[in-house]
Amino acid sequence: MTKIDWIPAIFLTSLRNRLSRLLRPLLASIGNDMTAPADKINHHPCFLRVGLCSIVVVSMSAAQGLSADTDNAISFVNDIVPVLTKAGCNSGACHAKAGGGQNGFQLSLLGFEPQEDYESLVKEGRGRRLFRAVPELSLLLMKASGQTSHGGGIRLARDSKHFSLIREWIEQGTPYADSSDPELASIEVRPERGVVAMNGDQQLQAVAKYSDGSVRDITQLALFESNDEAMADVSATGLVHVHDIPGKVAVMLRYQDQATVFTAAVPLGAAVENVPDAKNFVDEHVFANLKQIGIPPSSVCDDATFIRRVSLDIAGRLPTEEQVTAFFASTDDDKRDQLIDALLQSPNYADYFANKWTSLLKNRRDDASDITSNFAFHAWIRDSLLANVPYDQIVRELLAATGTVIGNPPVAWYKRVKEPKQQLEDVAQLFLGVRMQCAQCHHHPFERWSQDDYYSLSAFFSQVGRKPTDTRGEDLIFHKRGTATAKNVKTNQSLKPAAFGDDVGEIGPDEDPRLRLADWMSAKDNPFFAKALVNRYWKHFFNRGLIEPEDDIRDTNPPTNPELLAALEQHFISSGFDLKQLVRTITRSNAYQLSAMPNEHNLVDRQNYSRYYPKRLQAEVLLDAIDYLTGATTKFANLPPGTSAVALPDNSYNKASLFLQVFGRPNSQSVCECERVQSSSLAQSLHLINSSEIKSKLATGNGRAARLAKSDASAEEKIEQLYLAAFFRKPRRSESQTALAYLNEPRTDADGKPVDEKKAARENFQDLIWALMNSKEFLFSH
């Protein structure tokens, strides 16, 4: 028996209440500052009055704690951290904010570092955040419950069980954890998947499984997040409410360092009867999904739409008049396949996709001396694509590049991406579809990647050596002999190369670890490499990736059609990483060739590819298209006359071209496709409507308007030529009548006098071309 077991509980309660009344003015005076200096508290009159009372109550509380039921002991790791996470205390906007946390109270992001959180909460600031004598008066609970000023508002209601749990933990003496405490092994969401009707609900249950085999319902403590709030939202307690958009939606469930996903199919429920024939496995998977969720696809597009679409998507340009004439004249059943093959063999294909890849690989001109390396790097990419070098070989040549730019152009990548951290982040995001930036400082909030994973990946680049050459700004890249390691700056532990937790074997000091990374990436069982590429190319052709964003592949961001993505991935690997074959497979499918015109059911579809999703032409493609339509040419410095905008080798030409700037050509600063601006803006509209550049192109001396004005063809024939050049179709009757009326309308000058007939004809055709150029049918691929 302890010495104070005889003290009645009512006496202890009375002392606590007395202490509570005395402490409230003190806590109110401290206000928001959770790091108030000790003098401010120790010399406060209230503190002096309660000193003896505090000692008594603390002593009695400690004595009571000795006889507490250890079976009900509360664990900081398993019980308290989840409460803080659910309340948002350790979010990035609050006390897990970089730079010391909110008001100097620092917690780890989402509680990934519980030991550090315990030190910060229990021991820092002389322990003033917790008050064991009267737990409910702890600064932690007073602020979280809104009893004293708190910038984060009320996070825990006083009558909530989470408030009571923390209070009881403080009463127990704030234990961290016991060696016998079970560890979290995994979490589950129930159900894992389901079918939810539009405007319907689904309650989720979250379950945690521990190392001792025990199971706990964590629904009230888990964090829930929808991956598409336009399709579905989810409450804090896991109630999913689906809106009126059909398709697939996912809800991420996160608890401590674990995450899982609930996926729901939201059917439209319409009858799917008339489906185009399946030409390959792409069609099989797309149409099977449409049947499952009840979304009828649009019909296959006509030849005029197809030749314009596929020429823009593969070659980055409008088809020539000769190609159009030959295509329409052909009666071959496979003429679309023949056109695809011809485009893939053309230099325009290499130009267009080299433009895509050199931008993502940061082929950027920061100095005039960069011109040689930039041109060489662009030429290497272009030639590799034209020759259809396997994708894994291109990546290998890039990652393991050694020597000088002149002797080995892939070396130029190391000119722009110099530090191992940059190198690992760019490689992971671009080639593996994994965003690792977060893991440099803390555990990835949406994935399983830790800081060890981050620095283990950077170790592959730790032995990249540099030696200056005679050319300013150019280094000789070589492999430095030595053991490859990278230090985790937080733990100071030296880590050997490892790829997302996969052991790549022992790497000797004479072996370049970058080659081992390339081996791991191109392995047939690699879960990221092929998947990232096929998803990126799918988005190129369909304007939406199977996973969005296209470079954010993770378990908590599932694809909208997982069977299709898996089939594309395996097909790409089986083909030997053949890029042209991948393009051929995608564009030959009827899924790609569907009309952009919606039917009565599929207008709301945004992710199931029941129709073609129109997309605005990219800046370079649009500039070339305007040149083709007007008959003008755009000149670029240091390049031969007639060089198209799609064939530009680097970003430097953006500075000289207001058009490319306004329409969002990227400056090669990022590996993210999002650097390219595809959204419309007022500046773009004004540029097309009234810029001097567009006016000069329309008025080009030997341009299309001038040639049509001089032509002996009839007005109707000239109008037809214009529509074929712009839209690759003949004008509708109403369009022809409107255009004819405008051409026949007499023109007058500012004084009302008739304009010269030849000049009037030329200006009339300029106006007509201008009108077609500003139409959505011209500005979009559809």
mmCIF file of C-alpha atoms in Angstrom, residues 518-646:
data_model
loop_
_atom_site.group_PDB
_atom_site.id
_atom_site.type_symbol
_atom_site.label_atom_id
_atom_site.label_comp_id
_atom_site.label_asym_id
_atom_site.label_seq_id
_atom_site.Cartn_x
_atom_site.Cartn_y
_atom_site.Cartn_z
ATOM 1 C CA ALA A 518 19.508 0.845 -66.303
ATOM 2 C CA ASP A 519 19.457 -2.957 -65.996
ATOM 3 C CA TRP A 520 16.873 -2.770 -63.218
ATOM 4 C CA MET A 521 14.714 -0.286 -65.127
ATOM 5 C CA SER A 522 14.585 -2.346 -68.327
ATOM 6 C CA ALA A 523 13.913 -5.663 -66.585
ATOM 7 C CA LYS A 524 10.702 -7.307 -67.753
ATOM 8 C CA ASP A 525 9.320 -7.444 -64.242
ATOM 9 C CA ASN A 526 9.984 -3.783 -63.474
ATOM 10 C CA PRO A 527 6.649 -2.370 -62.276
ATOM 11 C CA PHE A 528 7.303 1.233 -63.335
ATOM 12 C CA PHE A 529 9.426 1.644 -66.481
ATOM 13 C CA ALA A 530 7.154 0.360 -69.246
ATOM 14 C CA LYS A 531 3.997 1.433 -67.417
ATOM 15 C CA ALA A 532 5.185 5.042 -67.193
ATOM 16 C CA LEU A 533 5.952 5.230 -70.911
ATOM 17 C CA VAL A 534 2.742 3.653 -72.204
ATOM 18 C CA ASN A 535 0.682 5.846 -69.894
ATOM 19 C CA ARG A 536 2.533 8.952 -71.132
ATOM 20 C CA TYR A 537 1.983 8.008 -74.775
ATOM 21 C CA TRP A 538 -1.653 7.106 -74.147
ATOM 22 C CA LYS A 539 -2.215 10.607 -72.846
ATOM 23 C CA HIS A 540 -0.471 12.065 -75.895
ATOM 24 C CA PHE A 541 -3.022 10.439 -78.178
ATOM 25 C CA PHE A 542 -6.144 10.484 -75.992
ATOM 26 C CA ASN A 543 -5.618 13.754 -74.087
ATOM 27 C CA ARG A 544 -5.974 11.911 -70.794
ATOM 28 C CA GLY A 545 -3.747 9.305 -69.200
ATOM 29 C CA LEU A 546 -5.019 6.038 -67.823
ATOM 30 C CA ILE A 547 -3.339 7.400 -64.692
ATOM 31 C CA GLU A 548 -3.570 11.142 -64.057
ATOM 32 C CA PRO A 549 -1.268 12.968 -63.761
ATOM 33 C CA GLU A 550 0.719 10.857 -66.180
ATOM 34 C CA ASP A 551 3.887 10.976 -64.042
ATOM 35 C CA ASP A 552 2.288 10.165 -60.679
ATOM 36 C CA ILE A 553 2.096 6.378 -60.637
ATOM 37 C CA ARG A 554 1.374 5.044 -57.161
ATOM 38 C CA ASP A 555 -0.823 2.500 -55.427
ATOM 39 C CA THR A 556 -3.065 5.283 -54.151
ATOM 40 C CA ASN A 557 -3.656 6.676 -57.658
ATOM 41 C CA PRO A 558 -5.068 3.699 -59.575
ATOM 42 C CA PRO A 559 -5.698 3.658 -63.340
ATOM 43 C CA THR A 560 -9.205 4.105 -64.703
ATOM 44 C CA ASN A 561 -8.779 0.937 -66.769
ATOM 45 C CA PRO A 562 -6.157 -1.262 -65.029
ATOM 46 C CA GLU A 563 -6.622 -4.173 -67.445
ATOM 47 C CA LEU A 564 -5.883 -1.957 -70.443
ATOM 48 C CA LEU A 565 -2.816 -0.411 -68.804
ATOM 49 C CA ALA A 566 -1.443 -3.847 -67.930
ATOM 50 C CA ALA A 567 -2.030 -5.070 -71.486
ATOM 51 C CA LEU A 568 -0.278 -2.043 -73.006
ATOM 52 C CA GLU A 569 2.626 -2.484 -70.610
ATOM 53 C CA GLN A 570 3.102 -6.143 -71.483
ATOM 54 C CA HIS A 571 2.737 -5.465 -75.203
ATOM 55 C CA PHE A 572 5.417 -2.779 -75.044
ATOM 56 C CA ILE A 573 7.817 -5.060 -73.160
ATOM 57 C CA SER A 574 7.135 -7.976 -75.536
ATOM 58 C CA SER A 575 7.823 -5.764 -78.544
ATOM 59 C CA GLY A 576 11.299 -5.006 -77.237
ATOM 60 C CA PHE A 577 10.315 -1.489 -76.116
ATOM 61 C CA ASP A 578 9.373 -0.565 -79.699
ATOM 62 C CA LEU A 579 8.039 3.007 -79.652
ATOM 63 C CA LYS A 580 6.736 2.974 -83.219
ATOM 64 C CA GLN A 581 4.893 -0.276 -82.612
ATOM 65 C CA LEU A 582 3.257 1.249 -79.548
ATOM 66 C CA VAL A 583 2.096 4.259 -81.573
ATOM 67 C CA ARG A 584 0.905 1.945 -84.331
ATOM 68 C CA THR A 585 -1.098 -0.181 -81.881
ATOM 69 C CA ILE A 586 -2.785 2.814 -80.286
ATOM 70 C CA THR A 587 -3.657 4.683 -83.476
ATOM 71 C CA ARG A 588 -4.902 1.612 -85.343
ATOM 72 C CA SER A 589 -7.518 0.956 -82.671
ATOM 73 C CA ASN A 590 -11.112 1.969 -83.215
ATOM 74 C CA ALA A 591 -10.994 3.463 -79.721
ATOM 75 C CA TYR A 592 -8.556 6.079 -81.026
ATOM 76 C CA GLN A 593 -10.563 6.543 -84.198
ATOM 77 C CA LEU A 594 -13.887 7.299 -82.475
ATOM 78 C CA SER A 595 -15.599 10.547 -83.335
ATOM 79 C CA ALA A 596 -15.272 13.524 -80.995
ATOM 80 C CA MET A 597 -19.001 14.170 -81.416
ATOM 81 C CA PRO A 598 -20.863 12.912 -78.342
ATOM 82 C CA ASN A 599 -24.037 10.885 -78.504
ATOM 83 C CA GLU A 600 -27.011 11.344 -76.213
ATOM 84 C CA HIS A 601 -25.275 9.459 -73.387
ATOM 85 C CA ASN A 602 -21.509 10.014 -73.401
ATOM 86 C CA LEU A 603 -21.178 13.794 -73.177
ATOM 87 C CA VAL A 604 -20.490 13.490 -69.436
ATOM 88 C CA ASP A 605 -17.751 10.906 -69.942
ATOM 89 C CA ARG A 606 -14.304 12.277 -69.064
ATOM 90 C CA GLN A 607 -12.160 9.185 -68.505
ATOM 91 C CA ASN A 608 -13.529 6.135 -70.294
ATOM 92 C CA TYR A 609 -12.676 7.065 -73.906
ATOM 93 C CA SER A 610 -16.190 6.609 -75.229
ATOM 94 C CA ARG A 611 -15.352 9.405 -77.671
ATOM 95 C CA TYR A 612 -12.294 11.334 -78.759
ATOM 96 C CA TYR A 613 -11.476 14.171 -76.355
ATOM 97 C CA PRO A 614 -10.580 17.320 -78.368
ATOM 98 C CA LYS A 615 -7.367 19.123 -77.474
ATOM 99 C CA ARG A 616 -5.936 22.498 -78.446
ATOM 100 C CA LEU A 617 -3.025 22.379 -80.832
ATOM 101 C CA GLN A 618 0.335 22.855 -79.161
ATOM 102 C CA ALA A 619 2.117 26.156 -79.718
ATOM 103 C CA GLU A 620 4.606 24.853 -82.295
ATOM 104 C CA VAL A 621 1.998 22.783 -84.129
ATOM 105 C CA LEU A 622 -0.407 25.709 -84.288
ATOM 106 C CA LEU A 623 2.263 28.079 -85.623
ATOM 107 C CA ASP A 624 3.132 25.603 -88.380
ATOM 108 C CA ALA A 625 -0.567 25.083 -89.133
ATOM 109 C CA ILE A 626 -1.106 28.847 -89.500
ATOM 110 C CA ASP A 627 1.896 29.054 -91.822
ATOM 111 C CA TYR A 628 0.424 26.224 -93.899
ATOM 112 C CA LEU A 629 -3.011 27.814 -94.060
ATOM 113 C CA THR A 630 -1.759 31.323 -94.893
ATOM 114 C CA GLY A 631 1.134 30.251 -97.113
ATOM 115 C CA ALA A 632 3.592 32.208 -94.949
ATOM 116 C CA THR A 633 6.867 31.071 -93.416
ATOM 117 C CA THR A 634 8.392 31.751 -90.014
ATOM 118 C CA LYS A 635 12.156 32.275 -89.947
ATOM 119 C CA PHE A 636 14.309 31.072 -87.045
ATOM 120 C CA ALA A 637 17.884 32.144 -86.320
ATOM 121 C CA ASN A 638 20.704 29.695 -87.126
ATOM 122 C CA LEU A 639 18.297 27.328 -88.884
ATOM 123 C CA PRO A 640 17.716 26.692 -92.605
ATOM 124 C CA PRO A 641 14.770 28.451 -94.305
ATOM 125 C CA GLY A 642 11.609 26.391 -94.082
ATOM 126 C CA THR A 643 12.440 24.865 -90.681
ATOM 127 C CA SER A 644 9.180 24.180 -88.911
ATOM 128 C CA ALA A 645 8.470 25.261 -85.331
ATOM 129 C CA VAL A 646 8.068 21.605 -84.355
#
